[in-house]
Structure formats: C-alpha cells, structure tokens
Short mmCIF file of C-alpha atoms and ligand atoms in Angstrom, two decimals:
data_model
loop_
_atom_site.label_atom_id
_atom_site.label_comp_id
_atom_site.label_asym_id
_atom_site.label_seq_id
_atom_site.Cartn_x
_atom_site.Cartn_y
_atom_site.Cartn_z
CA UNK A 4 -32.50 -10.22 16.52
CA UNK A 5 -29.05 -8.70 16.25
CA UNK A 6 -28.21 -10.49 12.98
CA UNK A 7 -24.79 -11.46 14.25
CA UNK A 8 -24.87 -13.76 17.28
CA UNK A 9 -28.46 -14.70 16.47
CA UNK A 10 -27.36 -16.20 13.12
CA UNK A 11 -25.10 -18.70 14.87
CA UNK A 12 -26.32 -22.26 15.19
CA UNK A 13 -23.55 -23.82 17.24
CA UNK A 14 -20.38 -22.45 18.83
CA UNK A 15 -17.57 -24.72 17.64
CA UNK A 16 -14.73 -22.97 19.50
CA UNK A 17 -15.31 -20.48 22.27
CA UNK A 18 -13.32 -17.25 22.61
CA UNK A 19 -11.62 -18.76 25.70
CA UNK A 20 -10.62 -21.95 23.88
CA UNK A 21 -9.17 -19.91 21.00
CA UNK A 22 -7.34 -17.59 23.36
CA UNK A 23 -5.60 -20.33 25.32
CA UNK A 24 -4.62 -22.31 22.21
CA UNK A 25 -3.26 -19.19 20.50
CA UNK A 26 -1.13 -18.45 23.56
CA UNK A 27 0.24 -22.02 23.47
CA UNK A 28 1.07 -21.71 19.78
CA UNK A 29 2.70 -18.33 20.33
CA UNK A 30 4.97 -19.80 23.00
CA UNK A 31 5.85 -22.72 20.72
CA UNK A 32 6.80 -20.31 17.95
CA UNK A 33 8.74 -18.18 20.38
CA UNK A 34 10.79 -21.23 21.41
CA UNK A 35 11.34 -22.50 17.85
CA UNK A 36 12.39 -19.12 16.47
CA UNK A 37 14.59 -18.08 19.40
CA UNK A 38 17.43 -15.87 18.14
CA UNK A 39 15.64 -15.24 14.83
CA UNK A 40 13.46 -12.44 13.51
CA UNK A 41 10.73 -14.27 11.61
CA UNK A 42 8.36 -12.68 9.14
CA UNK A 43 4.71 -13.50 9.80
CA UNK A 44 2.72 -13.35 6.57
CA UNK A 45 -1.02 -13.03 7.13
CA UNK A 46 -3.29 -14.19 4.36
CA UNK A 47 -5.98 -11.56 4.02
CA UNK A 48 -8.58 -11.25 5.06
CA UNK A 49 -9.47 -14.26 7.19
CA UNK A 50 -6.20 -14.45 9.13
CA UNK A 51 -6.31 -10.92 10.59
CA UNK A 52 -7.61 -11.80 14.06
CA UNK A 53 -5.37 -14.85 14.37
CA UNK A 54 -2.31 -12.93 13.18
CA UNK A 55 -3.00 -10.05 15.59
CA UNK A 56 -3.32 -12.43 18.55
CA UNK A 57 -0.53 -14.87 17.74
CA UNK A 58 2.06 -12.17 17.14
CA UNK A 59 1.21 -10.65 20.52
CA UNK A 60 1.59 -14.07 22.13
CA UNK A 61 5.07 -14.42 20.70
CA UNK A 62 7.79 -12.26 22.25
CA UNK A 63 10.19 -12.16 19.32
CA UNK A 64 11.55 -9.30 17.20
CA UNK A 65 9.23 -10.34 14.39
CA UNK A 66 7.92 -8.52 11.33
CA UNK A 67 4.47 -8.68 9.75
CA UNK A 68 3.37 -8.55 6.14
CA UNK A 69 0.19 -9.41 4.26
CA UNK A 70 -0.81 -11.07 1.05
CA UNK A 71 -4.33 -11.06 -0.35
CA UNK A 72 -5.54 -13.80 -2.61
CA UNK A 73 -8.76 -14.61 -4.37
CA UNK A 74 -9.70 -18.15 -5.16
CA UNK A 75 -11.80 -18.58 -8.23
CA UNK A 76 -14.95 -20.40 -7.28
CA UNK A 77 -17.91 -19.78 -5.06
CA UNK A 78 -17.97 -18.07 -1.69
CA UNK A 79 -18.00 -21.39 0.14
CA UNK A 80 -15.76 -23.56 -2.04
CA UNK A 81 -12.27 -22.97 -3.33
CA UNK A 82 -11.08 -24.08 -6.75
CA UNK A 83 -7.32 -24.02 -6.38
CA UNK A 84 -6.91 -21.38 -9.03
CA UNK A 85 -5.55 -18.49 -7.04
CA UNK A 86 -5.03 -14.89 -8.00
CA UNK A 87 -2.81 -12.56 -5.95
CA UNK A 88 -4.79 -9.39 -5.26
CA UNK A 89 -2.17 -7.77 -3.03
CA UNK A 90 1.37 -9.00 -2.99
CA UNK A 91 3.88 -8.79 -0.14
CA UNK A 92 5.80 -5.60 0.49
CA UNK A 93 8.75 -7.48 2.00
CA UNK A 94 11.48 -9.37 0.19
CA UNK A 95 11.49 -13.00 1.37
CA UNK A 96 15.04 -13.87 0.38
CA UNK A 97 16.91 -15.33 3.37
CA UNK A 98 13.99 -14.70 5.77
CA UNK A 99 12.31 -17.12 8.15
CA UNK A 100 8.73 -16.97 6.94
CA UNK A 101 5.61 -18.17 8.74
CA UNK A 102 2.50 -18.21 6.60
CA UNK A 103 -0.50 -17.52 8.81
CA UNK A 104 -3.80 -18.91 7.55
CA UNK A 105 -7.28 -18.97 9.07
CA UNK A 106 -8.43 -22.36 7.85
CA UNK A 107 -7.01 -25.17 5.79
CA UNK A 108 -9.83 -26.77 3.84
CA UNK A 109 -8.85 -28.47 0.56
CA UNK A 110 -5.33 -27.06 0.94
CA UNK A 111 -5.37 -25.79 -2.63
CA UNK A 112 -4.92 -22.12 -1.71
CA UNK A 113 -1.98 -22.79 0.60
CA UNK A 114 -0.42 -25.23 -1.82
CA UNK A 115 -0.37 -22.53 -4.47
CA UNK A 116 0.98 -19.93 -2.05
CA UNK A 117 3.75 -22.17 -0.75
CA UNK A 118 4.98 -22.86 -4.26
CA UNK A 119 4.88 -19.17 -5.03
CA UNK A 120 6.74 -18.22 -1.80
CA UNK A 121 9.43 -20.87 -2.33
CA UNK A 122 10.45 -19.22 -5.60
CA UNK A 123 11.31 -16.13 -3.51
CA UNK A 124 14.00 -18.12 -1.66
CA UNK A 125 13.16 -17.72 2.03
CA UNK A 126 15.61 -19.30 4.53
CA UNK A 127 12.65 -21.31 5.88
CA UNK A 128 8.92 -21.48 5.31
CA UNK A 129 6.34 -22.90 7.72
CA UNK A 130 2.57 -22.86 7.90
CA UNK A 131 0.61 -21.78 10.94
CA UNK A 132 -3.11 -22.52 10.50
CA UNK A 133 -5.71 -21.86 13.16
CA UNK A 134 -8.12 -24.50 11.88
CA UNK A 135 -7.60 -27.64 9.84
CA UNK A 136 -10.72 -29.23 8.38
CA UNK A 137 -10.77 -32.95 8.69
CA UNK A 138 -11.00 -35.14 5.64
CA UNK A 139 -11.10 -32.41 3.03
CA UNK A 140 -7.47 -32.02 1.96
CA UNK A 141 -6.89 -32.53 -1.73
CA UNK A 142 -3.18 -31.97 -1.31
CA UNK A 143 -1.15 -33.33 1.59
CA UNK A 144 -0.24 -30.38 3.77
CA UNK A 145 0.52 -30.82 7.43
CA UNK A 146 1.06 -27.37 8.94
CA UNK A 147 3.89 -27.37 11.50
CA UNK A 148 1.70 -25.16 13.68
CA UNK A 149 -2.02 -25.80 13.91
CA UNK A 150 -4.64 -24.62 16.35
CA UNK A 151 -7.55 -27.03 16.10
CA UNK A 152 -8.80 -29.80 13.91
CA UNK A 153 -12.44 -29.15 13.01
CA UNK A 154 -15.19 -31.16 11.40
CA UNK A 155 -16.09 -30.57 7.80
CA UNK A 156 -18.66 -27.84 8.41
CA UNK A 157 -18.72 -24.26 7.14
CA UNK A 158 -17.68 -22.01 10.01
CA UNK A 159 -17.55 -18.26 10.60
CA UNK A 160 -16.11 -15.91 13.20
CA UNK A 161 -12.67 -14.90 14.51
CA UNK A 162 -11.77 -13.55 11.07
CA UNK A 163 -13.75 -16.05 9.01
CA UNK A 164 -16.61 -14.63 7.00
CA UNK A 165 -19.66 -15.54 5.07
CA UNK A 166 -20.28 -12.90 2.43
CA UNK A 167 -17.96 -10.52 4.36
CA UNK A 168 -19.96 -10.83 7.58
CA UNK A 169 -19.27 -12.44 10.96
CA UNK A 170 -15.49 -11.78 10.95
CA UNK A 171 -15.84 -9.83 14.20
CA UNK A 172 -17.39 -12.65 16.20
CA UNK A 173 -14.98 -13.51 19.03
CA UNK A 174 -15.70 -17.25 18.65
CA UNK A 175 -15.98 -19.73 15.76
CA UNK A 176 -19.37 -21.18 14.98
CA UNK A 177 -21.68 -22.60 12.36
CA UNK A 178 -24.52 -20.67 10.76
CA UNK A 179 -28.16 -21.51 11.19
CA UNK A 180 -29.75 -23.42 8.30
CA UNK A 181 -30.98 -21.13 5.55
CA UNK A 182 -28.31 -18.46 6.00
CA UNK A 183 -25.77 -20.08 3.67
CA UNK A 184 -27.57 -20.00 0.36
CA UNK A 185 -25.44 -22.49 -1.50
CA UNK A 186 -25.66 -26.21 -0.80
CA UNK A 187 -22.44 -27.43 0.75
CA UNK A 188 -21.18 -30.89 -0.08
P1 5GP B 1386 -8.75 -24.18 0.60
O1 5GP B 1386 -8.01 -23.67 -0.59
O2 5GP B 1386 -7.86 -24.80 1.67
O3 5GP B 1386 -9.86 -25.12 0.21
O4 5GP B 1386 -9.55 -22.97 1.22
C1 5GP B 1386 -8.96 -22.06 2.02
C2 5GP B 1386 -9.82 -20.82 2.14
O5 5GP B 1386 -11.21 -21.09 1.92
C3 5GP B 1386 -9.72 -20.28 3.54
O6 5GP B 1386 -8.63 -19.41 3.69
C4 5GP B 1386 -11.04 -19.59 3.70
O7 5GP B 1386 -10.96 -18.29 3.16
C5 5GP B 1386 -11.99 -20.40 2.86
N1 5GP B 1386 -12.71 -21.38 3.70
C6 5GP B 1386 -12.55 -22.72 3.73
N2 5GP B 1386 -13.37 -23.30 4.62
C7 5GP B 1386 -14.05 -22.29 5.20
C8 5GP B 1386 -15.04 -22.24 6.24
O8 5GP B 1386 -15.50 -23.23 6.84
N3 5GP B 1386 -15.51 -21.00 6.55
C9 5GP B 1386 -15.09 -19.87 5.95
N4 5GP B 1386 -15.61 -18.73 6.35
N5 5GP B 1386 -14.14 -19.87 4.98
C10 5GP B 1386 -13.64 -21.08 4.62
#
C-alpha cells in the first residue's frame, strides 16, 4: 500500500486526457490573446499544476501571479466567505487578467474573487477553470475557458487535495470510501 495511488477509487480524468485538453485550451488562449501580454493569476494552492501546464501550452509573453484564499467552512465544502491569505504582487489596472482555478464547485469562491478583482480595474477579466462540477453552482458563472465538466463527486489529484494530500497525482480521481471522513451531500 503506497497510500497515494492505492487510496484512489476511480480515475475520473487520466493524465493523458488532462494533457491534451490543457494543450487545446492553451492554444485557444494563445489565439484569443494574440498581441497582448496577459496576466495569469493562479489561485493557490489547487491551481498550481494547471497553471504550470497551461502557461507552457500558451506561447505568449505572459506574466504569472498568485493569490491565496481560504474559504471558511469545512475541508470539503466552501461557504462563500472568503479570506485573502496572500494577495497579488502585481497591479491589475489596465491588464488582461485570466483567473486560473482548479475546480468550480458552488462558484462562491470565484464569485467573491471576481468582484474583488474588478475593483482593481483590469482591462479584461476571464476565468479559466480546469473542472466545472455539474449542478452545484449557487451563482451563475460560466468560465470562458473550461477544461472538463465533472460529476458532483469529491475529486483529488493534479493539484487538488484532500487534507493537503494527493496534489501530486498526475490524474484526477475519487477517493475510496472511508478516506473522506466527512459525509458529502
Ligand atoms: P466553490 O467556492 O466553487 O464551492 O469551491 C471552490 C474550491 O473548493 C476549489 O477551488 C477547491 O479548492 C475546493 N473544491 C471544490 N470541489 C472540490 C473537489 O471535488 N475536490 C477538491 N479537492 N477540492 C474541491
């Protein structure tokens, strides 16, 4: 038992599937932002793998920054009350900003962040989410760039954690029963 791969119940997205979709998205961004120098803002910590791969799939003179947020609530559910733990280093005024998120669940975290970013007067602001959970959005958010629509199941891997583990799995999968302590709705 290695306690990493052996904890996975089902692979939802393989490393190959992720890789080819990320390349497609990178090319789409490259086309849409031709002649511009966008700022990719990664939401820590879940978006790190996605940000690292998508920026390399996108041949633009882009810049990268990070913001870290904490959502009040449990480890598996977000509440919509968001606290900024680490703010951006860059000034957003007049910049073309792409907010890079691992997974859109209720949408509450991103909704808060978008409002916050808009007050900083970027020239444009778009969302790029690797995963969008189906049927869970509490606020209507349709990211311009999205990787995959996924079922309403708790997933880990490719940056996504459970209790800070599993981020380094190259694929996205569900955990075996009994590993997630809290009952999910
Ligand atoms: P939202 O505010 O959209 O409900 O939640 C967004 C955040 O909750 C994500 O950035 C992620 O950190 C966490 N989250 C939501 N669903 C999942 C999931 O299935 N797995 C993991 N590991 N985190 C999730």
